[in-house]
PDB file of C-alpha atoms in Angstrom:
ATOM      1  CA  MET A   1      16.504   8.357  10.331  1.00  0.00           C
ATOM      2  CA  MET A   2      14.336   7.571   7.306  1.00  0.00           C
ATOM      3  CA  GLN A   3      12.534  10.454   5.650  1.00  0.00           C
ATOM      4  CA  LEU A   4       9.124   9.750   4.165  1.00  0.00           C
ATOM      5  CA  TYR A   5       7.903  12.140   1.469  1.00  0.00           C
ATOM      6  CA  TRP A   6       4.137  12.061   1.501  1.00  0.00           C
ATOM      7  CA  SER A   7       0.956  13.973   0.808  1.00  0.00           C
ATOM      8  CA  PRO A   8      -2.570  13.532   2.227  1.00  0.00           C
ATOM      9  CA  ARG A   9      -5.217  11.712   0.155  1.00  0.00           C
ATOM     10  CA  SER A  10      -2.691   9.922  -2.010  1.00  0.00           C
ATOM     11  CA  ARG A  11      -0.979   6.561  -2.376  1.00  0.00           C
ATOM     12  CA  SER A  12       1.452   7.731   0.256  1.00  0.00           C
ATOM     13  CA  PHE A  13      -1.001   6.582   2.937  1.00  0.00           C
ATOM     14  CA  THR A  14       0.413   3.090   2.334  1.00  0.00           C
ATOM     15  CA  ALA A  15       3.915   4.220   3.297  1.00  0.00           C
ATOM     16  CA  LEU A  16       2.636   6.306   6.199  1.00  0.00           C
ATOM     17  CA  TRP A  17       0.795   3.297   7.647  1.00  0.00           C
ATOM     18  CA  LEU A  18       3.852   1.111   6.993  1.00  0.00           C
ATOM     19  CA  MET A  19       6.142   3.433   8.920  1.00  0.00           C
ATOM     20  CA  GLU A  20       3.700   3.561  11.825  1.00  0.00           C
ATOM     21  CA  GLU A  21       3.600  -0.265  11.899  1.00  0.00           C
ATOM     22  CA  THR A  22       7.384  -0.451  12.281  1.00  0.00           C
ATOM     23  CA  GLY A  23       7.334   1.472  15.551  1.00  0.00           C
ATOM     24  CA  GLN A  24      10.595   3.136  14.456  1.00  0.00           C
ATOM     25  CA  PRO A  25      11.170   6.894  14.379  1.00  0.00           C
ATOM     26  CA  TYR A  26      11.016   8.540  10.965  1.00  0.00           C
ATOM     27  CA  GLU A  27      10.724  12.046   9.623  1.00  0.00           C
ATOM     28  CA  ARG A  28       7.639  13.013   7.650  1.00  0.00           C
ATOM     29  CA  MET A  29       8.373  15.339   4.762  1.00  0.00           C
ATOM     30  CA  LEU A  30       5.033  16.813   3.694  1.00  0.00           C
ATOM     31  CA  THR A  31       5.091  17.262  -0.068  1.00  0.00           C
ATOM     32  CA  ASP A  32       2.286  19.542  -1.216  1.00  0.00           C
ATOM     33  CA  ILE A  33       1.291  17.990  -4.540  1.00  0.00           C
ATOM     34  CA  THR A  34      -1.484  20.580  -4.982  1.00  0.00           C
ATOM     35  CA  SER A  35       1.169  23.311  -5.273  1.00  0.00           C
ATOM     36  CA  GLY A  36       3.462  21.246  -7.502  1.00  0.00           C
ATOM     37  CA  ALA A  37       6.138  20.513  -4.880  1.00  0.00           C
ATOM     38  CA  GLN A  38       6.611  17.069  -6.451  1.00  0.00           C
ATOM     39  CA  ARG A  39       7.860  18.715  -9.678  1.00  0.00           C
ATOM     40  CA  LYS A  40      10.660  20.734  -8.050  1.00  0.00           C
ATOM     41  CA  PRO A  41      14.217  19.651  -8.952  1.00  0.00           C
ATOM     42  CA  GLU A  42      15.108  18.724  -5.356  1.00  0.00           C
ATOM     43  CA  TYR A  43      12.141  16.348  -5.195  1.00  0.00           C
ATOM     44  CA  LEU A  44      12.726  14.946  -8.693  1.00  0.00           C
ATOM     45  CA  ALA A  45      16.236  14.031  -7.516  1.00  0.00           C
ATOM     46  CA  ILE A  46      14.550  11.669  -5.026  1.00  0.00           C
ATOM     47  CA  ASN A  47      11.767  10.454  -7.320  1.00  0.00           C
ATOM     48  CA  PRO A  48      12.147  11.359 -10.998  1.00  0.00           C
ATOM     49  CA  MET A  49       8.515  10.329 -11.591  1.00  0.00           C
ATOM     50  CA  GLY A  50       7.396  13.257  -9.433  1.00  0.00           C
ATOM     51  CA  LYS A  51       4.948  11.176  -7.382  1.00  0.00           C
ATOM     52  CA  VAL A  52       4.477  10.404  -3.715  1.00  0.00           C
ATOM     53  CA  PRO A  53       5.391   8.462  -1.694  1.00  0.00           C
ATOM     54  CA  ALA A  54       9.163   8.445  -1.756  1.00  0.00           C
ATOM     55  CA  LEU A  55      11.646   7.421   0.897  1.00  0.00           C
ATOM     56  CA  LYS A  56      15.160   8.560   1.722  1.00  0.00           C
ATOM     57  CA  ASP A  57      17.306   6.396   3.969  1.00  0.00           C
ATOM     58  CA  GLY A  58      20.754   7.929   4.199  1.00  0.00           C
ATOM     59  CA  GLU A  59      22.120   7.788   0.649  1.00  0.00           C
ATOM     60  CA  ALA A  60      19.389   5.398  -0.518  1.00  0.00           C
ATOM     61  CA  THR A  61      16.262   6.774  -2.168  1.00  0.00           C
ATOM     62  CA  LEU A  62      13.305   4.928  -3.600  1.00  0.00           C
ATOM     63  CA  ALA A  63       9.696   5.381  -4.596  1.00  0.00           C
ATOM     64  CA  GLU A  64       6.630   3.251  -5.387  1.00  0.00           C
ATOM     65  CA  ALA A  65       4.583   2.120  -2.400  1.00  0.00           C
ATOM     66  CA  ALA A  66       5.161  -1.632  -2.838  1.00  0.00           C
ATOM     67  CA  ALA A  67       8.920  -1.121  -3.211  1.00  0.00           C
ATOM     68  CA  ILE A  68       8.928   1.020  -0.068  1.00  0.00           C
ATOM     69  CA  CYS A  69       6.995  -1.727   1.747  1.00  0.00           C
ATOM     70  CA  ALA A  70       9.551  -4.357   0.686  1.00  0.00           C
ATOM     71  CA  TYR A  71      12.520  -2.155   1.607  1.00  0.00           C
ATOM     72  CA  VAL A  72      11.264  -1.045   5.012  1.00  0.00           C
ATOM     73  CA  ALA A  73      10.097  -4.546   5.985  1.00  0.00           C
ATOM     74  CA  GLU A  74      13.621  -5.823   5.312  1.00  0.00           C
ATOM     75  CA  ARG A  75      15.312  -2.893   7.090  1.00  0.00           C
ATOM     76  CA  TYR A  76      13.238  -3.477  10.233  1.00  0.00           C
ATOM     77  CA  PRO A  77      12.919  -7.270  10.517  1.00  0.00           C
ATOM     78  CA  GLU A  78      11.956  -6.925  14.195  1.00  0.00           C
ATOM     79  CA  ALA A  79       8.621  -5.435  13.036  1.00  0.00           C
ATOM     80  CA  LYS A  80       7.819  -8.841  11.470  1.00  0.00           C
ATOM     81  CA  LEU A  81       6.221  -7.281   8.377  1.00  0.00           C
ATOM     82  CA  ALA A  82       7.732  -9.866   6.004  1.00  0.00           C
ATOM     83  CA  PRO A  83       8.578 -13.542   6.290  1.00  0.00           C
ATOM     84  CA  PRO A  84      12.363 -13.993   6.388  1.00  0.00           C
ATOM     85  CA  LEU A  85      14.378 -15.343   3.463  1.00  0.00           C
ATOM     86  CA  GLY A  86      13.949 -19.087   3.217  1.00  0.00           C
ATOM     87  CA  ASP A  87      10.490 -19.059   4.813  1.00  0.00           C
ATOM     88  CA  PRO A  88       8.014 -20.726   2.404  1.00  0.00           C
ATOM     89  CA  ARG A  89       5.434 -18.007   3.208  1.00  0.00           C
ATOM     90  CA  ARG A  90       7.722 -15.471   1.555  1.00  0.00           C
ATOM     91  CA  ALA A  91       6.560 -16.523  -1.922  1.00  0.00           C
ATOM     92  CA  LYS A  92       2.937 -15.741  -1.098  1.00  0.00           C
ATOM     93  CA  TYR A  93       3.992 -12.509   0.640  1.00  0.00           C
ATOM     94  CA  LEU A  94       5.821 -11.284  -2.468  1.00  0.00           C
ATOM     95  CA  TYR A  95       2.932 -12.358  -4.689  1.00  0.00           C
ATOM     96  CA  TRP A  96       0.415 -10.276  -2.721  1.00  0.00           C
ATOM     97  CA  LEU A  97       2.777  -7.347  -2.223  1.00  0.00           C
ATOM     98  CA  PHE A  98       3.146  -6.942  -5.986  1.00  0.00           C
ATOM     99  CA  PHE A  99      -0.422  -7.990  -6.787  1.00  0.00           C
ATOM    100  CA  SER A 100      -1.450  -4.620  -5.355  1.00  0.00           C
ATOM    101  CA  PRO A 101       0.232  -2.334  -7.939  1.00  0.00           C
ATOM    102  CA  GLY A 102       0.332  -4.930 -10.710  1.00  0.00           C
ATOM    103  CA  CYS A 103      -3.297  -6.040 -10.657  1.00  0.00           C
ATOM    104  CA  ILE A 104      -5.483  -4.233  -8.113  1.00  0.00           C
ATOM    105  CA  GLU A 105      -4.575  -0.660  -9.077  1.00  0.00           C
ATOM    106  CA  ALA A 106      -5.052  -1.421 -12.787  1.00  0.00           C
ATOM    107  CA  ALA A 107      -8.383  -3.132 -12.065  1.00  0.00           C
ATOM    108  CA  MET A 108      -9.525  -0.117 -10.020  1.00  0.00           C
ATOM    109  CA  VAL A 109      -8.732   2.193 -12.925  1.00  0.00           C
ATOM    110  CA  GLN A 110     -10.516  -0.141 -15.332  1.00  0.00           C
ATOM    111  CA  VAL A 111     -13.651  -0.161 -13.142  1.00  0.00           C
ATOM    112  CA  ALA A 112     -13.561   3.595 -12.446  1.00  0.00           C
ATOM    113  CA  THR A 113     -13.067   4.581 -16.091  1.00  0.00           C
ATOM    114  CA  LYS A 114     -15.241   1.794 -17.528  1.00  0.00           C
ATOM    115  CA  ILE A 115     -12.515   1.183 -20.091  1.00  0.00           C
ATOM    116  CA  GLU A 116     -12.833  -2.033 -22.078  1.00  0.00           C
ATOM    117  CA  MET A 117      -9.656  -4.107 -22.197  1.00  0.00           C
ATOM    118  CA  ASN A 118      -8.893  -7.417 -23.820  1.00  0.00           C
ATOM    119  CA  SER A 119      -8.266  -9.653 -20.787  1.00  0.00           C
ATOM    120  CA  VAL A 120      -5.551 -11.544 -22.674  1.00  0.00           C
ATOM    121  CA  ALA A 121      -3.678  -8.340 -23.561  1.00  0.00           C
ATOM    122  CA  ALA A 122      -4.113  -6.626 -20.175  1.00  0.00           C
ATOM    123  CA  GLY A 123      -1.335  -7.498 -17.735  1.00  0.00           C
ATOM    124  CA  TRP A 124      -3.866  -7.822 -14.914  1.00  0.00           C
ATOM    125  CA  GLY A 125      -6.339  -9.929 -16.900  1.00  0.00           C
ATOM    126  CA  SER A 126      -9.772  -8.562 -16.071  1.00  0.00           C
ATOM    127  CA  ALA A 127     -11.013  -6.488 -13.166  1.00  0.00           C
ATOM    128  CA  GLN A 128     -13.608  -9.152 -12.365  1.00  0.00           C
ATOM    129  CA  ARG A 129     -10.934 -11.847 -12.124  1.00  0.00           C
ATOM    130  CA  VAL A 130      -8.662  -9.642  -9.983  1.00  0.00           C
ATOM    131  CA  PHE A 131     -11.429  -8.996  -7.459  1.00  0.00           C
ATOM    132  CA  ASP A 132     -12.565 -12.632  -7.487  1.00  0.00           C
ATOM    133  CA  VAL A 133      -9.010 -13.822  -6.712  1.00  0.00           C
ATOM    134  CA  LEU A 134      -8.657 -11.243  -3.939  1.00  0.00           C
ATOM    135  CA  ASP A 135     -12.097 -12.123  -2.564  1.00  0.00           C
ATOM    136  CA  ALA A 136     -11.145 -15.822  -2.337  1.00  0.00           C
ATOM    137  CA  ALA A 137      -7.907 -14.992  -0.488  1.00  0.00           C
ATOM    138  CA  LEU A 138      -9.544 -12.579   1.951  1.00  0.00           C
ATOM    139  CA  THR A 139     -12.373 -14.991   2.721  1.00  0.00           C
ATOM    140  CA  LYS A 140      -9.765 -17.340   4.261  1.00  0.00           C
ATOM    141  CA  GLY A 141      -8.319 -14.495   6.401  1.00  0.00           C
ATOM    142  CA  PRO A 142      -7.803 -12.889   8.678  1.00  0.00           C
ATOM    143  CA  TRP A 143      -4.734 -11.696   6.730  1.00  0.00           C
ATOM    144  CA  LEU A 144      -3.250 -12.583   3.358  1.00  0.00           C
ATOM    145  CA  LEU A 145      -0.754 -14.899   5.082  1.00  0.00           C
ATOM    146  CA  GLY A 146      -3.368 -16.387   7.399  1.00  0.00           C
ATOM    147  CA  GLU A 147      -2.713 -15.383  10.997  1.00  0.00           C
ATOM    148  CA  ASN A 148       0.350 -13.300  10.101  1.00  0.00           C
ATOM    149  CA  PHE A 149      -0.112  -9.617   9.242  1.00  0.00           C
ATOM    150  CA  SER A 150       2.483  -8.365   6.744  1.00  0.00           C
ATOM    151  CA  ALA A 151       3.471  -5.417   4.570  1.00  0.00           C
ATOM    152  CA  ALA A 152       1.398  -7.059   1.806  1.00  0.00           C
ATOM    153  CA  ASP A 153      -1.678  -6.377   3.948  1.00  0.00           C
ATOM    154  CA  ILE A 154      -0.605  -2.742   4.197  1.00  0.00           C
ATOM    155  CA  ALA A 155      -0.320  -2.436   0.414  1.00  0.00           C
ATOM    156  CA  ILE A 156      -3.613  -4.179  -0.313  1.00  0.00           C
ATOM    157  CA  GLY A 157      -5.499  -2.912   2.739  1.00  0.00           C
ATOM    158  CA  SER A 158      -4.724   0.730   2.034  1.00  0.00           C
ATOM    159  CA  GLY A 159      -5.740   0.293  -1.620  1.00  0.00           C
ATOM    160  CA  LEU A 160      -9.041  -1.350  -0.719  1.00  0.00           C
ATOM    161  CA  ASN A 161      -9.717   1.260   1.944  1.00  0.00           C
ATOM    162  CA  PHE A 162      -9.204   3.959  -0.691  1.00  0.00           C
ATOM    163  CA  ALA A 163     -11.190   2.249  -3.471  1.00  0.00           C
ATOM    164  CA  VAL A 164     -14.048   0.680  -1.491  1.00  0.00           C
ATOM    165  CA  ARG A 165     -14.513   2.612   1.742  1.00  0.00           C
ATOM    166  CA  LEU A 166     -13.441   6.162   0.908  1.00  0.00           C
ATOM    167  CA  PHE A 167     -14.142   6.708  -2.778  1.00  0.00           C
ATOM    168  CA  LYS A 168     -16.520   3.835  -3.614  1.00  0.00           C
ATOM    169  CA  MET A 169     -14.694   3.188  -6.887  1.00  0.00           C
ATOM    170  CA  VAL A 170     -14.971  -0.583  -6.514  1.00  0.00           C
ATOM    171  CA  PRO A 171     -18.114  -2.477  -5.491  1.00  0.00           C
ATOM    172  CA  SER A 172     -17.878  -3.812  -1.973  1.00  0.00           C
ATOM    173  CA  ARG A 173     -17.946  -7.494  -1.042  1.00  0.00           C
ATOM    174  CA  PRO A 174     -18.388  -8.997   2.427  1.00  0.00           C
ATOM    175  CA  SER A 175     -14.762 -10.180   2.488  1.00  0.00           C
ATOM    176  CA  PHE A 176     -13.534  -6.706   1.485  1.00  0.00           C
ATOM    177  CA  ASP A 177     -15.606  -4.991   4.174  1.00  0.00           C
ATOM    178  CA  ALA A 178     -14.441  -7.380   6.909  1.00  0.00           C
ATOM    179  CA  TYR A 179     -10.802  -7.052   5.828  1.00  0.00           C
ATOM    180  CA  ILE A 180     -10.965  -3.253   5.725  1.00  0.00           C
ATOM    181  CA  GLU A 181     -12.490  -3.278   9.221  1.00  0.00           C
ATOM    182  CA  ARG A 182      -9.584  -5.404  10.480  1.00  0.00           C
ATOM    183  CA  CYS A 183      -7.104  -2.992   8.874  1.00  0.00           C
ATOM    184  CA  VAL A 184      -8.835   0.107  10.246  1.00  0.00           C
ATOM    185  CA  ALA A 185      -8.834  -1.443  13.736  1.00  0.00           C
ATOM    186  CA  ARG A 186      -5.033  -1.599  13.815  1.00  0.00           C
ATOM    187  CA  PRO A 187      -3.533   1.150  16.021  1.00  0.00           C
ATOM    188  CA  ALA A 188      -0.877   1.978  13.395  1.00  0.00           C
ATOM    189  CA  PHE A 189      -3.586   2.482  10.750  1.00  0.00           C
ATOM    190  CA  GLN A 190      -5.431   4.811  13.125  1.00  0.00           C
ATOM    191  CA  ARG A 191      -2.270   6.815  13.833  1.00  0.00           C
ATOM    192  CA  ALA A 192      -1.588   7.127  10.097  1.00  0.00           C
ATOM    193  CA  GLU A 193      -5.173   8.257   9.494  1.00  0.00           C
ATOM    194  CA  THR A 194      -4.823  10.927  12.198  1.00  0.00           C
ATOM    195  CA  ILE A 195      -1.544  12.139  10.655  1.00  0.00           C
ATOM    196  CA  ALA A 196      -3.047  12.196   7.152  1.00  0.00           C
ATOM    197  CA  ALA A 197      -6.065  14.170   8.388  1.00  0.00           C
ATOM    198  CA  GLY A 198      -3.727  16.920   9.585  1.00  0.00           C
TER     199      GLY A 198
END
């Protein structure tokens, strides 16, 4: 059984929601980051970065929410959280799955800190461009792959929920609000929210 190392009010909500979407049993390993549990040697053996989430699947361990999404979606293909190999939609799925940590998270930090970055030097370009590109994709909807919900929606939906709905770090847009509402309406999201609330 997979073990998910997580902590409330953190990026680990992505992995928590992901695991709930699979419908498969898993063990939740609460990692109290307020007490420094993520810096203990036994945890650093699982994730040397000392962050949550992390996942243990038998002898395999990994961290980083998008990597966990990719791994779990492939381990449980019956959950249909990723297009199969050879499916042309897989390219767009991978693009959006990694757009979340590669562009959206950096843009959120840029907006929240008001840091000025040269858009040519910044790997994500500019925060404005990131949110414009995401806005255009979400306007088409309902999901990033059209009618098909995927792990990419989990990665991006949980990030937008955090940045727009919960902490108001990023200005809202109609497409963001509608997308977040669709995410929040999913039973697996609601179960993950209940778990995270304690």
